[in-house]
CSV table of C-alpha atoms in Angstrom, one decimal:
chain,number,residue,atom,x,y,z
A,13,MET,CA,31.9,-45.0,15.4
A,14,SER,CA,32.8,-42.9,12.5
A,15,ALA,CA,34.1,-44.1,9.1
A,16,THR,CA,37.4,-42.8,7.7
A,17,MET,CA,38.8,-42.4,4.2
A,18,THR,CA,42.4,-42.6,3.3
A,19,GLY,CA,43.9,-40.8,0.3
A,20,LEU,CA,47.4,-40.1,-1.1
A,21,SER,CA,48.7,-36.6,-1.1
A,22,GLY,CA,52.1,-35.0,-1.6
A,23,ASP,CA,52.9,-35.5,2.0
A,24,GLY,CA,51.8,-39.0,2.2
A,25,VAL,CA,48.7,-40.8,3.4
A,26,GLN,CA,46.0,-38.6,4.9
A,27,ALA,CA,43.0,-39.8,6.8
A,28,VAL,CA,39.7,-37.9,6.5
A,29,SER,CA,36.8,-38.5,8.9
A,30,ILE,CA,33.4,-38.4,7.3
A,31,GLY,CA,31.3,-39.6,10.1
A,32,ALA,CA,31.9,-36.6,12.3
A,33,ALA,CA,30.3,-34.3,9.7
A,34,LYS,CA,27.0,-36.3,9.7
A,35,PRO,CA,25.6,-35.1,13.0
A,36,VAL,CA,26.3,-31.5,12.1
A,37,GLY,CA,24.5,-31.9,8.8
A,38,ARG,CA,21.5,-33.7,10.3
A,39,LEU,CA,21.2,-30.9,13.0
A,40,ALA,CA,21.3,-28.2,10.3
A,41,ASP,CA,18.7,-30.1,8.3
A,42,ARG,CA,16.4,-30.4,11.4
A,43,VAL,CA,16.7,-26.7,12.1
A,44,PHE,CA,15.9,-25.9,8.5
A,45,VAL,CA,12.8,-28.1,8.4
A,46,GLY,CA,11.7,-26.6,11.7
A,47,LEU,CA,12.0,-23.1,10.3
A,48,LEU,CA,9.9,-24.1,7.3
A,49,TRP,CA,7.3,-25.6,9.6
A,50,GLY,CA,7.3,-22.3,11.6
A,51,CYS,CA,6.8,-20.2,8.5
A,52,GLY,CA,3.8,-22.3,7.4
A,53,ILE,CA,2.2,-22.3,10.8
A,54,PHE,CA,2.9,-18.6,11.1
A,55,VAL,CA,0.6,-17.9,8.2
A,56,LEU,CA,-2.3,-19.9,9.7
A,57,VAL,CA,-1.8,-18.3,13.1
A,58,LEU,CA,-1.8,-14.8,11.6
A,59,LEU,CA,-4.9,-15.5,9.6
A,60,GLY,CA,-6.6,-16.9,12.6
A,61,LEU,CA,-5.7,-13.9,14.7
A,62,ILE,CA,-7.1,-11.5,12.1
A,63,ILE,CA,-10.4,-13.5,11.9
A,64,ALA,CA,-10.7,-13.7,15.6
A,65,MET,CA,-10.1,-9.9,16.0
A,66,LEU,CA,-12.7,-9.0,13.4
A,67,PHE,CA,-15.3,-11.4,14.8
A,68,HIS,CA,-14.7,-10.5,18.4
A,69,GLY,CA,-14.8,-6.8,17.6
A,70,GLY,CA,-18.0,-7.1,15.5
A,71,LEU,CA,-19.8,-9.5,17.9
A,72,PRO,CA,-21.6,-6.8,19.8
A,73,ALA,CA,-23.1,-5.5,16.6
A,74,PHE,CA,-24.2,-9.0,15.6
A,75,ARG,CA,-25.8,-9.4,19.0
A,76,ALA,CA,-27.5,-6.0,18.9
A,77,PHE,CA,-29.0,-6.4,15.3
A,78,GLY,CA,-28.8,-10.1,14.7
A,79,LEU,CA,-28.9,-11.3,11.1
A,80,ASP,CA,-30.9,-8.2,10.2
A,81,PHE,CA,-27.6,-6.5,10.1
A,82,LEU,CA,-26.9,-8.1,6.8
A,83,TRP,CA,-30.0,-6.9,5.0
A,84,THR,CA,-30.8,-3.6,6.7
A,85,ALA,CA,-30.1,-0.6,4.5
A,86,THR,CA,-30.0,2.0,7.3
A,87,TRP,CA,-26.8,3.4,8.5
A,88,ASN,CA,-27.5,6.1,11.1
A,89,PRO,CA,-24.8,6.9,13.7
A,90,VAL,CA,-27.1,9.4,15.4
A,91,THR,CA,-29.7,6.8,16.4
A,92,GLU,CA,-27.1,4.0,16.4
A,93,ASN,CA,-29.0,2.0,13.9
A,94,PHE,CA,-26.6,0.2,11.6
A,95,GLY,CA,-27.0,-2.2,8.7
A,96,ALA,CA,-24.6,-3.5,6.1
A,97,LEU,CA,-26.8,-4.0,3.1
A,98,VAL,CA,-25.8,-0.8,1.2
A,99,MET,CA,-22.1,-1.5,1.7
A,100,ILE,CA,-22.4,-5.2,0.7
A,101,TYR,CA,-24.4,-4.2,-2.4
A,102,GLY,CA,-21.9,-1.5,-3.3
A,103,THR,CA,-18.9,-3.8,-2.8
A,104,ILE,CA,-20.2,-6.6,-5.0
A,105,PHE,CA,-21.8,-4.4,-7.6
A,106,SER,CA,-18.7,-2.2,-8.2
A,107,ALA,CA,-16.4,-5.2,-8.3
A,108,ILE,CA,-18.5,-6.9,-10.9
A,109,ILE,CA,-18.5,-3.7,-13.0
A,110,ALA,CA,-14.7,-3.6,-12.7
A,111,VAL,CA,-14.3,-7.2,-13.8
A,112,VAL,CA,-16.8,-6.9,-16.7
A,113,VAL,CA,-14.9,-3.8,-18.0
A,114,ALA,CA,-11.4,-5.2,-17.4
A,115,LEU,CA,-11.9,-8.7,-18.7
A,116,PRO,CA,-12.2,-8.0,-22.5
A,117,LEU,CA,-9.4,-5.4,-22.3
A,118,SER,CA,-7.1,-7.9,-20.6
A,119,PHE,CA,-7.9,-10.5,-23.2
A,120,GLY,CA,-7.2,-8.0,-26.0
A,121,ILE,CA,-4.0,-6.7,-24.6
A,122,ALA,CA,-2.6,-10.2,-23.7
A,123,PHE,CA,-3.4,-11.6,-27.1
A,124,PHE,CA,-2.0,-8.5,-28.9
A,125,LEU,CA,1.3,-8.8,-26.9
A,126,THR,CA,1.7,-12.5,-27.5
A,127,GLU,CA,0.5,-12.9,-31.1
A,128,ILE,CA,0.2,-9.6,-32.9
A,129,ALA,CA,2.5,-7.0,-31.6
A,130,PRO,CA,5.8,-6.5,-33.3
A,131,PRO,CA,8.9,-6.8,-31.1
A,132,VAL,CA,9.4,-3.0,-31.2
A,133,LEU,CA,6.1,-2.5,-29.5
A,134,ARG,CA,5.8,-5.6,-27.4
A,135,ARG,CA,8.3,-4.5,-24.7
A,136,PRO,CA,7.1,-0.9,-24.3
A,137,ILE,CA,3.5,-1.9,-24.0
A,138,GLY,CA,4.4,-4.7,-21.6
A,139,VAL,CA,6.3,-2.4,-19.4
A,140,ALA,CA,3.5,0.1,-19.4
A,141,VAL,CA,1.0,-2.5,-18.2
A,142,GLN,CA,3.4,-3.4,-15.4
A,143,LEU,CA,3.8,0.2,-14.4
A,144,LEU,CA,0.0,0.5,-14.1
A,145,ALA,CA,0.2,-2.1,-11.3
A,146,ALA,CA,2.8,0.0,-9.5
A,147,VAL,CA,0.7,3.2,-9.3
A,148,PRO,CA,-0.6,3.7,-5.7
A,149,SER,CA,-4.4,3.5,-5.3
A,150,ILE,CA,-4.7,7.0,-4.0
A,151,ILE,CA,-3.2,8.3,-7.3
A,152,TYR,CA,-6.0,6.4,-9.1
A,153,GLY,CA,-8.5,8.0,-6.8
A,154,MET,CA,-7.2,11.5,-7.4
A,155,TRP,CA,-7.1,10.8,-11.2
A,156,GLY,CA,-10.7,9.6,-11.0
A,157,PHE,CA,-11.9,12.6,-9.0
A,158,PHE,CA,-10.2,15.3,-11.0
A,159,ILE,CA,-10.3,13.8,-14.5
A,160,ILE,CA,-12.7,10.9,-14.9
A,161,SER,CA,-15.6,12.2,-12.8
A,162,PRO,CA,-15.9,15.6,-14.7
A,163,LEU,CA,-15.6,13.8,-18.1
A,164,MET,CA,-18.3,11.3,-17.0
A,165,ALA,CA,-20.6,14.2,-15.9
A,166,ALA,CA,-20.1,16.1,-19.1
A,167,TYR,CA,-19.9,13.5,-21.9
A,168,VAL,CA,-20.9,10.1,-20.7
A,169,GLN,CA,-23.7,10.1,-18.2
A,170,PRO,CA,-26.0,12.7,-19.9
A,171,PRO,CA,-26.4,10.8,-23.2
A,172,LEU,CA,-26.8,7.5,-21.4
A,173,ILE,CA,-29.5,9.0,-19.2
A,174,GLU,CA,-31.2,10.4,-22.3
A,175,TRP,CA,-30.9,7.3,-24.5
A,176,LEU,CA,-31.2,4.4,-22.1
A,177,GLY,CA,-33.2,6.0,-19.2
A,178,PRO,CA,-36.6,5.6,-20.8
A,179,ILE,CA,-36.2,1.9,-21.6
A,180,PRO,CA,-38.2,-0.3,-19.2
A,181,VAL,CA,-36.2,-2.2,-16.6
A,182,ILE,CA,-32.8,-1.4,-18.1
A,183,GLY,CA,-33.5,2.2,-17.7
A,184,ASP,CA,-33.4,1.9,-13.9
A,185,LEU,CA,-29.7,1.5,-14.2
A,186,PHE,CA,-29.4,4.9,-15.9
A,187,GLN,CA,-31.6,7.2,-13.8
A,188,GLY,CA,-30.7,10.2,-11.7
A,189,PRO,CA,-28.6,13.4,-12.2
A,190,ALA,CA,-25.2,13.3,-13.9
A,191,LEU,CA,-23.0,13.9,-11.0
A,192,GLY,CA,-19.9,12.3,-12.4
A,193,GLY,CA,-19.2,10.0,-9.5
A,194,GLY,CA,-21.1,6.9,-8.5
A,195,MET,CA,-21.0,3.2,-8.9
A,196,LEU,CA,-20.1,3.2,-12.6
A,197,THR,CA,-17.2,5.6,-12.1
A,198,ALA,CA,-15.9,3.6,-9.2
A,199,GLY,CA,-16.1,0.4,-11.3
A,200,LEU,CA,-14.2,2.0,-14.2
A,201,ILE,CA,-11.4,3.2,-11.9
A,202,MET,CA,-11.1,-0.3,-10.3
A,203,ALA,CA,-11.1,-1.8,-13.8
A,204,VAL,CA,-8.0,0.1,-14.7
A,205,MET,CA,-6.4,-1.0,-11.3
A,206,ILE,CA,-7.0,-4.7,-11.8
A,207,LEU,CA,-6.2,-4.6,-15.5
A,208,PRO,CA,-2.5,-5.2,-15.1
A,209,PHE,CA,-2.9,-8.1,-12.7
A,210,ILE,CA,-5.3,-10.0,-15.0
A,211,THR,CA,-3.3,-9.1,-18.1
A,212,ALA,CA,0.0,-10.2,-16.7
A,213,MET,CA,-1.4,-13.7,-15.8
A,214,PHE,CA,-3.1,-13.9,-19.2
A,215,VAL,CA,0.2,-13.1,-21.0
A,216,GLU,CA,2.1,-15.8,-18.9
A,217,THR,CA,-0.7,-18.3,-19.8
A,218,LEU,CA,-0.7,-17.6,-23.5
A,219,GLU,CA,3.1,-17.7,-23.6
A,220,SER,CA,3.1,-21.2,-22.0
A,221,ILE,CA,1.1,-22.7,-24.8
A,222,PRO,CA,3.2,-25.1,-26.9
A,223,PRO,CA,4.0,-23.3,-30.2
A,224,MET,CA,3.4,-26.6,-32.1
A,225,LEU,CA,-0.4,-26.4,-31.3
A,226,LYS,CA,-0.7,-22.9,-32.8
A,227,GLU,CA,1.5,-23.6,-35.7
A,228,SER,CA,-0.5,-26.7,-36.5
A,229,ALA,CA,-3.7,-24.7,-36.4
A,230,TYR,CA,-2.2,-22.0,-38.7
A,231,GLY,CA,-1.0,-24.8,-41.0
A,232,VAL,CA,-4.5,-26.1,-41.7
A,233,GLY,CA,-5.7,-22.7,-42.5
A,234,ALA,CA,-7.1,-21.4,-39.2
A,235,THR,CA,-7.4,-17.6,-38.8
A,236,THR,CA,-5.9,-15.6,-35.9
A,237,PHE,CA,-9.3,-15.4,-34.2
A,238,GLU,CA,-9.9,-19.2,-34.7
A,239,VAL,CA,-6.5,-20.0,-33.1
A,240,TYR,CA,-7.3,-17.7,-30.2
A,241,LYS,CA,-10.8,-19.2,-29.7
A,242,ASN,CA,-10.0,-22.8,-30.3
A,243,ILE,CA,-6.4,-23.2,-29.1
A,244,SER,CA,-5.3,-20.4,-26.8
A,245,VAL,CA,-8.4,-20.0,-24.6
A,246,PRO,CA,-9.2,-23.7,-24.1
A,247,PHE,CA,-5.6,-24.5,-23.3
A,248,GLY,CA,-5.2,-21.7,-20.7
A,249,ARG,CA,-8.8,-21.7,-19.4
A,250,THR,CA,-7.9,-22.9,-15.9
A,251,ALA,CA,-5.2,-20.3,-15.4
A,252,MET,CA,-7.5,-17.6,-16.9
A,253,VAL,CA,-10.3,-18.4,-14.5
A,254,GLY,CA,-7.8,-18.0,-11.6
A,255,ALA,CA,-6.7,-14.6,-13.0
A,256,ILE,CA,-10.2,-13.4,-13.3
A,257,MET,CA,-11.0,-14.4,-9.7
A,258,LEU,CA,-7.8,-12.7,-8.5
A,259,GLY,CA,-8.9,-9.5,-10.2
A,260,LEU,CA,-12.3,-9.8,-8.5
A,261,GLY,CA,-10.7,-10.3,-5.1
A,262,ARG,CA,-8.5,-7.3,-5.7
A,263,ALA,CA,-11.5,-5.1,-6.6
A,264,LEU,CA,-13.5,-6.2,-3.6
A,265,GLY,CA,-11.0,-4.8,-1.1
A,266,GLU,CA,-10.1,-1.6,-2.9
A,267,THR,CA,-10.4,1.4,-0.6
A,268,MET,CA,-8.9,4.8,-1.4
A,269,ALA,CA,-9.6,4.9,-5.1
A,270,VAL,CA,-13.2,4.0,-4.5
A,271,THR,CA,-13.6,6.5,-1.7
A,272,PHE,CA,-12.7,9.3,-4.0
A,273,VAL,CA,-15.3,8.7,-6.7
A,274,ILE,CA,-18.1,6.5,-5.4
A,275,GLY,CA,-19.9,9.4,-3.5
A,276,ASN,CA,-19.9,7.7,-0.1
A,277,ALA,CA,-23.7,7.8,0.4
A,278,THR,CA,-25.2,5.1,2.5
A,279,ARG,CA,-28.4,4.7,0.6
A,280,LEU,CA,-29.5,2.0,-1.8
A,281,SER,CA,-30.1,2.7,-5.5
A,282,ALA,CA,-30.2,0.6,-8.6
A,283,SER,CA,-28.7,3.4,-10.8
A,284,LEU,CA,-25.1,3.2,-12.0
A,285,PHE,CA,-24.8,7.0,-11.6
A,286,ALA,CA,-26.1,7.2,-8.0
A,287,PRO,CA,-23.6,7.7,-5.2
A,288,GLY,CA,-23.0,4.7,-3.1
A,289,ALA,CA,-20.6,3.1,-0.6
A,290,THR,CA,-18.5,-0.1,-0.3
A,291,ILE,CA,-17.4,-1.8,2.9
A,292,ALA,CA,-13.9,-0.7,2.5
A,293,SER,CA,-14.8,3.0,1.7
A,294,THR,CA,-17.2,3.1,4.7
A,295,ILE,CA,-14.5,1.8,7.1
A,296,ALA,CA,-12.0,4.3,5.7
A,297,ASN,CA,-14.4,7.2,6.1
A,298,GLU,CA,-15.9,6.5,9.4
A,299,PHE,CA,-13.3,4.6,11.4
A,300,PRO,CA,-11.4,7.7,12.6
A,301,GLU,CA,-14.6,9.1,14.1
A,302,ALA,CA,-15.7,5.9,15.8
A,303,ALA,CA,-15.1,6.1,19.5
A,304,GLN,CA,-13.8,3.1,21.4
A,305,GLY,CA,-16.5,0.9,22.9
A,306,THR,CA,-19.3,2.4,20.8
A,307,LEU,CA,-21.8,0.4,18.6
A,308,LYS,CA,-20.5,2.3,15.6
A,309,LEU,CA,-17.0,0.9,16.0
A,310,ASP,CA,-18.4,-2.5,16.6
A,311,SER,CA,-20.5,-2.2,13.4
A,312,LEU,CA,-17.4,-1.2,11.4
A,313,LEU,CA,-15.5,-4.2,12.7
A,314,ALA,CA,-18.5,-6.3,11.7
A,315,LEU,CA,-18.3,-4.9,8.2
A,316,GLY,CA,-14.6,-5.9,8.1
A,317,PHE,CA,-15.5,-9.4,9.1
A,318,ILE,CA,-18.2,-9.5,6.4
A,319,LEU,CA,-15.7,-8.3,3.8
A,320,PHE,CA,-13.4,-11.1,4.9
A,321,VAL,CA,-16.2,-13.7,4.5
A,322,ILE,CA,-17.0,-12.3,1.0
A,323,SER,CA,-13.3,-12.6,0.0
A,324,PHE,CA,-13.2,-16.1,1.4
A,325,ILE,CA,-16.3,-17.1,-0.7
A,326,VAL,CA,-14.6,-15.6,-3.8
A,327,LEU,CA,-11.5,-17.6,-3.1
A,328,ALA,CA,-13.5,-20.8,-2.5
A,329,LEU,CA,-15.4,-20.2,-5.7
A,330,SER,CA,-12.3,-19.7,-7.7
A,331,ARG,CA,-10.8,-22.9,-6.5
A,332,TYR,CA,-14.0,-24.8,-7.3
A,333,LEU,CA,-14.0,-23.3,-10.9
A,334,VAL,CA,-10.3,-24.1,-11.4
A,335,ARG,CA,-10.9,-27.7,-10.3
A,336,SER,CA,-14.0,-28.0,-12.5
A,337,ASN,CA,-11.9,-26.8,-15.5
A,338,LEU,CA,-9.2,-29.3,-14.7
A,339,LYS,CA,-11.6,-32.2,-14.6
A,340,SER,CA,-13.2,-31.1,-17.9
């Protein structure tokens, strides 16, 4: 039984039914909610299918080599003896270099844009940082191969080898010939790539700080550095941790830029200048040559599954750090 409303118009009394519209509105709402549920479930299903594909494809390699696959440094397609240690080491090491280099630069750029830069410079520099994020990774790779690697070989690596190479323990990081490429060069290229992502989140975090807090600090005589150290960083610490972990996750999966400059040598070395390999670069280099049904293809899929696990660990660690900061 539907309700009606009566109203006066120029032609007289007009009855308007409002009950008839309710079933239509409820049906549309149910369809809308169902579509939202479908979108959410689609993400879980898609993620599950990717994990299942990688695990199922790499299962023969795990069966053939067992857990030794994780800490074996040999990668020999001729003898079909494969191990992931070199690639795991290269992936983590190069990503850490990228974050170590990009983090202070991101802090400096973000604080300059939000506190120091005059309006005439703030917008151009902000746009330039955003444009860095839009550059394709293969362009970064070509830039690194043709520009950065020769500069590293000519002006950076030789003095570092001469000055730091003889130092005990630390000198192991600066051994070998100055080839230009290697782990350090790959880390520097990735640092430039993740710089705009981290910087953009830092800028948003710093801009969200209530102006009253900073003005109060300046009012009692705090310097710019003291405001940055005691007000800005503590207030935005949680978001900044998330930004850093986002940059780390971005660096872990980088492929083409790293492939150009890392050297793609499947051997283990502690030197920053030695050629190496990451999981992503190894898959990119050798996947086209891997025949269907071979142990090499299975090992490459196993590497993909390991990279997914590493990324998941980084995500879990970031959520833990964020929650720890929120509690503190």
